[in-house]
Coordinates of C-alpha atoms and ligand atoms in Angstrom, one line a residue:
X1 CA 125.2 52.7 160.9
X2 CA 122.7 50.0 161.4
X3 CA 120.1 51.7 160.6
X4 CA 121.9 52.8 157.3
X5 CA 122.1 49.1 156.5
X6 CA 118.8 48.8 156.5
X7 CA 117.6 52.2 154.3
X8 CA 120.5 51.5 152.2
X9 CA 120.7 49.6 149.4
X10 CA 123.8 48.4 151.0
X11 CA 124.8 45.5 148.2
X12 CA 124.7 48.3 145.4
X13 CA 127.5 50.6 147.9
X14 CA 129.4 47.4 149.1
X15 CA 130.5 47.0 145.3
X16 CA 130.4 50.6 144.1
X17 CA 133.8 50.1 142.2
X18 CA 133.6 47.0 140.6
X19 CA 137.2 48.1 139.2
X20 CA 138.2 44.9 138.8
X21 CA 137.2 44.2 135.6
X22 CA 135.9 47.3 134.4
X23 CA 136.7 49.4 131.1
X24 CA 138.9 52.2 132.3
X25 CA 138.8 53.8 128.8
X26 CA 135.6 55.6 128.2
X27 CA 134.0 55.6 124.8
X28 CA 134.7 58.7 122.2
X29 CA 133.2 62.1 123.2
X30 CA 130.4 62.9 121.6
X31 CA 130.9 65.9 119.3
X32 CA 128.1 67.6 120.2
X33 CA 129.6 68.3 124.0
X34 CA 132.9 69.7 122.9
X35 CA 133.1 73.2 124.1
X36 CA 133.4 74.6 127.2
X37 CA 129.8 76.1 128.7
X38 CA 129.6 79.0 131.2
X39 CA 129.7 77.4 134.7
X40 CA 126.7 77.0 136.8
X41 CA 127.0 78.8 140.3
X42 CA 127.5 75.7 141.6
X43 CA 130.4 74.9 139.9
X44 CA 131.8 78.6 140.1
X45 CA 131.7 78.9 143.6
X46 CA 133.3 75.3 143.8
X47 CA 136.2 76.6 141.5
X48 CA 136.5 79.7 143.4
X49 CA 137.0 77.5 146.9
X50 CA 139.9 75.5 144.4
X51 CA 142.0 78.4 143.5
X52 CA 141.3 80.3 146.9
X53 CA 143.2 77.1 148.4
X54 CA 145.8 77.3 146.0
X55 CA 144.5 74.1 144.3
X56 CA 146.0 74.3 140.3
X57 CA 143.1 73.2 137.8
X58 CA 142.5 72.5 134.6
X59 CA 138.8 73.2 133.6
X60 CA 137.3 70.3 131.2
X61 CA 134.9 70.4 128.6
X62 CA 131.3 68.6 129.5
X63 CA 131.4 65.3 127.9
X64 CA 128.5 62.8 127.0
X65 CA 129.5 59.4 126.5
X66 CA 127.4 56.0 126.0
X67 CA 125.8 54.2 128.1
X68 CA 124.9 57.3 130.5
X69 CA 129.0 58.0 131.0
X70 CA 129.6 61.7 132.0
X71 CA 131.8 64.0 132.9
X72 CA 129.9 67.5 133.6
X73 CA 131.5 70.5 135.7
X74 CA 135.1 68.4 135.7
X75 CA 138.3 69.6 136.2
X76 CA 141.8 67.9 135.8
X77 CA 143.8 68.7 138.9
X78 CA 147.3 70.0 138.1
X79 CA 148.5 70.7 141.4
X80 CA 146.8 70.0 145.0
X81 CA 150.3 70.3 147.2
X82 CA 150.5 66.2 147.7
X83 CA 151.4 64.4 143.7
X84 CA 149.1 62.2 143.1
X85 CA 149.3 59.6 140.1
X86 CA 146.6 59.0 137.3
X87 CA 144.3 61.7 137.9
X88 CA 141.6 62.1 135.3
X89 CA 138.1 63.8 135.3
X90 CA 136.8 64.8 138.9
X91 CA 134.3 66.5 139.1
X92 CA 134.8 70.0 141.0
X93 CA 133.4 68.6 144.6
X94 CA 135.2 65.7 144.2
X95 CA 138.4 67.5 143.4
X96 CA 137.7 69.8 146.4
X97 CA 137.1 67.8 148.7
X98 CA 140.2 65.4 147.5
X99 CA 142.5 68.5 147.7
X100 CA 141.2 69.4 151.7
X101 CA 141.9 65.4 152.2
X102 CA 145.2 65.6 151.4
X103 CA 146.0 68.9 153.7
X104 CA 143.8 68.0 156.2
X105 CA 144.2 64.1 157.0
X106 CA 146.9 62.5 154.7
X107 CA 149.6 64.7 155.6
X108 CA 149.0 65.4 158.8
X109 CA 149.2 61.9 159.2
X110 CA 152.2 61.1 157.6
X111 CA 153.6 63.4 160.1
X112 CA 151.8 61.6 162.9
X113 CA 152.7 58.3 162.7
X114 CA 156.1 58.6 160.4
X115 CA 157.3 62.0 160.7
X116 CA 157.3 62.2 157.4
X117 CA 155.6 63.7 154.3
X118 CA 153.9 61.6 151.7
X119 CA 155.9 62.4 148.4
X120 CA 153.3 60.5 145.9
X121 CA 149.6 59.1 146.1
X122 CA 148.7 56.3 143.8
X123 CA 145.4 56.1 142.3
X124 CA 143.6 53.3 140.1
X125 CA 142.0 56.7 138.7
X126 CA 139.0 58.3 138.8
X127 CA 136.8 59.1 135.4
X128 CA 135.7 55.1 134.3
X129 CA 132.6 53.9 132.2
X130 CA 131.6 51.1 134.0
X131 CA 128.7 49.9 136.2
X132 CA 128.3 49.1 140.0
X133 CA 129.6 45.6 140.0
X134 CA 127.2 42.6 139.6
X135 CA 124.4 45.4 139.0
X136 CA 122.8 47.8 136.1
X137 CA 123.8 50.9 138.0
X138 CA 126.2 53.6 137.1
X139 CA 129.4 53.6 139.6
X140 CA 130.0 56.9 140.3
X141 CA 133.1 56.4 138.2
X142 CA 131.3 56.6 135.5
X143 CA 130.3 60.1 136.4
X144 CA 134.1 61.2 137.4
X145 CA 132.8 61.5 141.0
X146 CA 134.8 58.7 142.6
X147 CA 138.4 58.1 142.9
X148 CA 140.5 54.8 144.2
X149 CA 143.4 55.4 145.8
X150 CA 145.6 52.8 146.2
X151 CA 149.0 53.0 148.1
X152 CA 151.0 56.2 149.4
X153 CA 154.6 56.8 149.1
X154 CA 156.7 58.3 152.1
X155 CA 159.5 61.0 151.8
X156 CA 161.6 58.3 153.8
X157 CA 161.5 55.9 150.7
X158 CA 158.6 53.7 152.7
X159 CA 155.3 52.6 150.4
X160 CA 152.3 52.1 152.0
X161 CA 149.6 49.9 150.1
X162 CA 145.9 49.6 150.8
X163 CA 146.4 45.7 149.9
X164 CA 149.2 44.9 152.8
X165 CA 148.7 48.0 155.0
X166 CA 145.1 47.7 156.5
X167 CA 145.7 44.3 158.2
X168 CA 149.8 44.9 158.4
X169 CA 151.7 43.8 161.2
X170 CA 153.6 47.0 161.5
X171 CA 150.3 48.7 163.5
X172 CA 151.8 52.4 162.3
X173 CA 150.7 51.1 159.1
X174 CA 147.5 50.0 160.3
X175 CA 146.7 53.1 162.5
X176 CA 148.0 55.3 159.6
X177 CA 145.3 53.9 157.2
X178 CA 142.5 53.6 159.0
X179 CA 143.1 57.4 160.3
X180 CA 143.0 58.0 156.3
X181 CA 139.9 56.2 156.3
X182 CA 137.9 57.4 159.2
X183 CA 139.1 61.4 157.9
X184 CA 138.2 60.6 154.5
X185 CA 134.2 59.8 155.7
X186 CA 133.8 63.0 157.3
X187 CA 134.7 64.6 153.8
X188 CA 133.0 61.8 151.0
X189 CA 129.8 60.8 150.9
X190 CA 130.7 57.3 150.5
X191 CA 133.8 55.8 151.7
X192 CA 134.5 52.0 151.0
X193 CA 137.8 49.9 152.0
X194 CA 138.8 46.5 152.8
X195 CA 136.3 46.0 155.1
X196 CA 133.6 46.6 152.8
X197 CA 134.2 44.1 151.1
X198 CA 136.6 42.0 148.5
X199 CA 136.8 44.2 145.7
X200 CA 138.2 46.5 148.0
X201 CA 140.7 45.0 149.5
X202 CA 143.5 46.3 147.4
X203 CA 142.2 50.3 147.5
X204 CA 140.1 53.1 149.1
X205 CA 136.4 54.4 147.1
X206 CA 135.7 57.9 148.0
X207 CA 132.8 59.0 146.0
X208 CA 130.5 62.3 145.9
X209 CA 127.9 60.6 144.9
X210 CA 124.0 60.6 146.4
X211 CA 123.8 57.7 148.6
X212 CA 125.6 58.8 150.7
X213 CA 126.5 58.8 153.6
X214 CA 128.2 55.9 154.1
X215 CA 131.4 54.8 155.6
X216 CA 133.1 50.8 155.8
Ligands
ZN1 ZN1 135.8 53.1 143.2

């Protein structure tokens, strides 16, 4: 990890939401982008590893927006076995690799620490136009390759946030979240919580993006 700090351009990832005060509403699609192209092998096989998992998906359109914004190869995820609030445009790795998340880590533990399942997932979202904060770079978001997730709801009625959790005095919560965490960098490229740094104090990045790996 130290050397990562040092080939990394670590303030860029350290601030790779920047939700804060971002625009969450992208501009309109471009009309040119509107239909739905053939799939790229790529994407196929990544599709095909959705539905052989049982994953329910909703193929998108590519979209073009301004400033660079893009959705290509997304899919809206109907149905990945854990509900999960304020999904938008992922695109298909992200999606993938969200839906083995939830099977492999979240669940397993919920069970582990709480005996219990985790009814609901709550998301700031996914798909957002917006720039790495303080910088001229493209968040991922912007590409509908991250998502931030936020808090987790228990079958039990118990609600877990990212906010009060990570430093909680209940250390179920704690162990519980930083499990989530450590699972979720084996999977993403780049994995950022509360101690990244401030703008992530309140939720988890996971991102598919390229400059990766990297996991705080
Ligand atoms: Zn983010």
């Amino acid at each position: 990890m130290r050397q990562l700090h040092i080939l990394l351009p670590v303030a860029l990832l350290l601030s790779a939401c920047g939700m804060i005060d971002g625009n969450t509403d992208g501009p309109q699609p471009s009309r040119t982008t509107e239909r739905l192209p053939a799939a790229t092998g790529e994407t196929r096989q990544c599709l095909a590893n959705l539905s052989s998992r049982g994953v329910e998906y909703r193929r998108l359109p590519d979209r073009n927006f301004a400033n660079g914004c893009r959705a290509i190869g997304a899919v809206q995820l109907v149905q990945v076995g854990t509900p999960t609030r304020n999904l938008g445009a992922m695109t298909c790795p992200l999606a993938d690799r969200y839906a083995r998340w939830t099977r492999e880590v979240l669940q397993p533990a919920a069970e582990r620490h709480f005996g219990e399942q985790v009814s609901l997932v709550e998301t700031f979202g996914t798909y957002g136009c917006r720039n790495i904060s303080g910088t001229g770079r493209l968040s991922e978001h912007g590409k509908a390759n991250a998502i931030d997730i936020s808090a987790f709801n228990l079958s039990g009625g118990r609600r877990i946030t990212v906010l009060n959790g990570w430093n909680n005095s209940d250390s179920r919560e704690r162990r519980f979240l930083r499990d989530l965490h450590r699972g979720a960098c084996e999977r993403f490229e780049i994995v950022l919580g509360p101690d990244a740094n401030a703008d992530h104090r309140n939720h988890f990045h996971f991102d598919m993006g390229s400059r990766g790996p990297y996991c705080r």
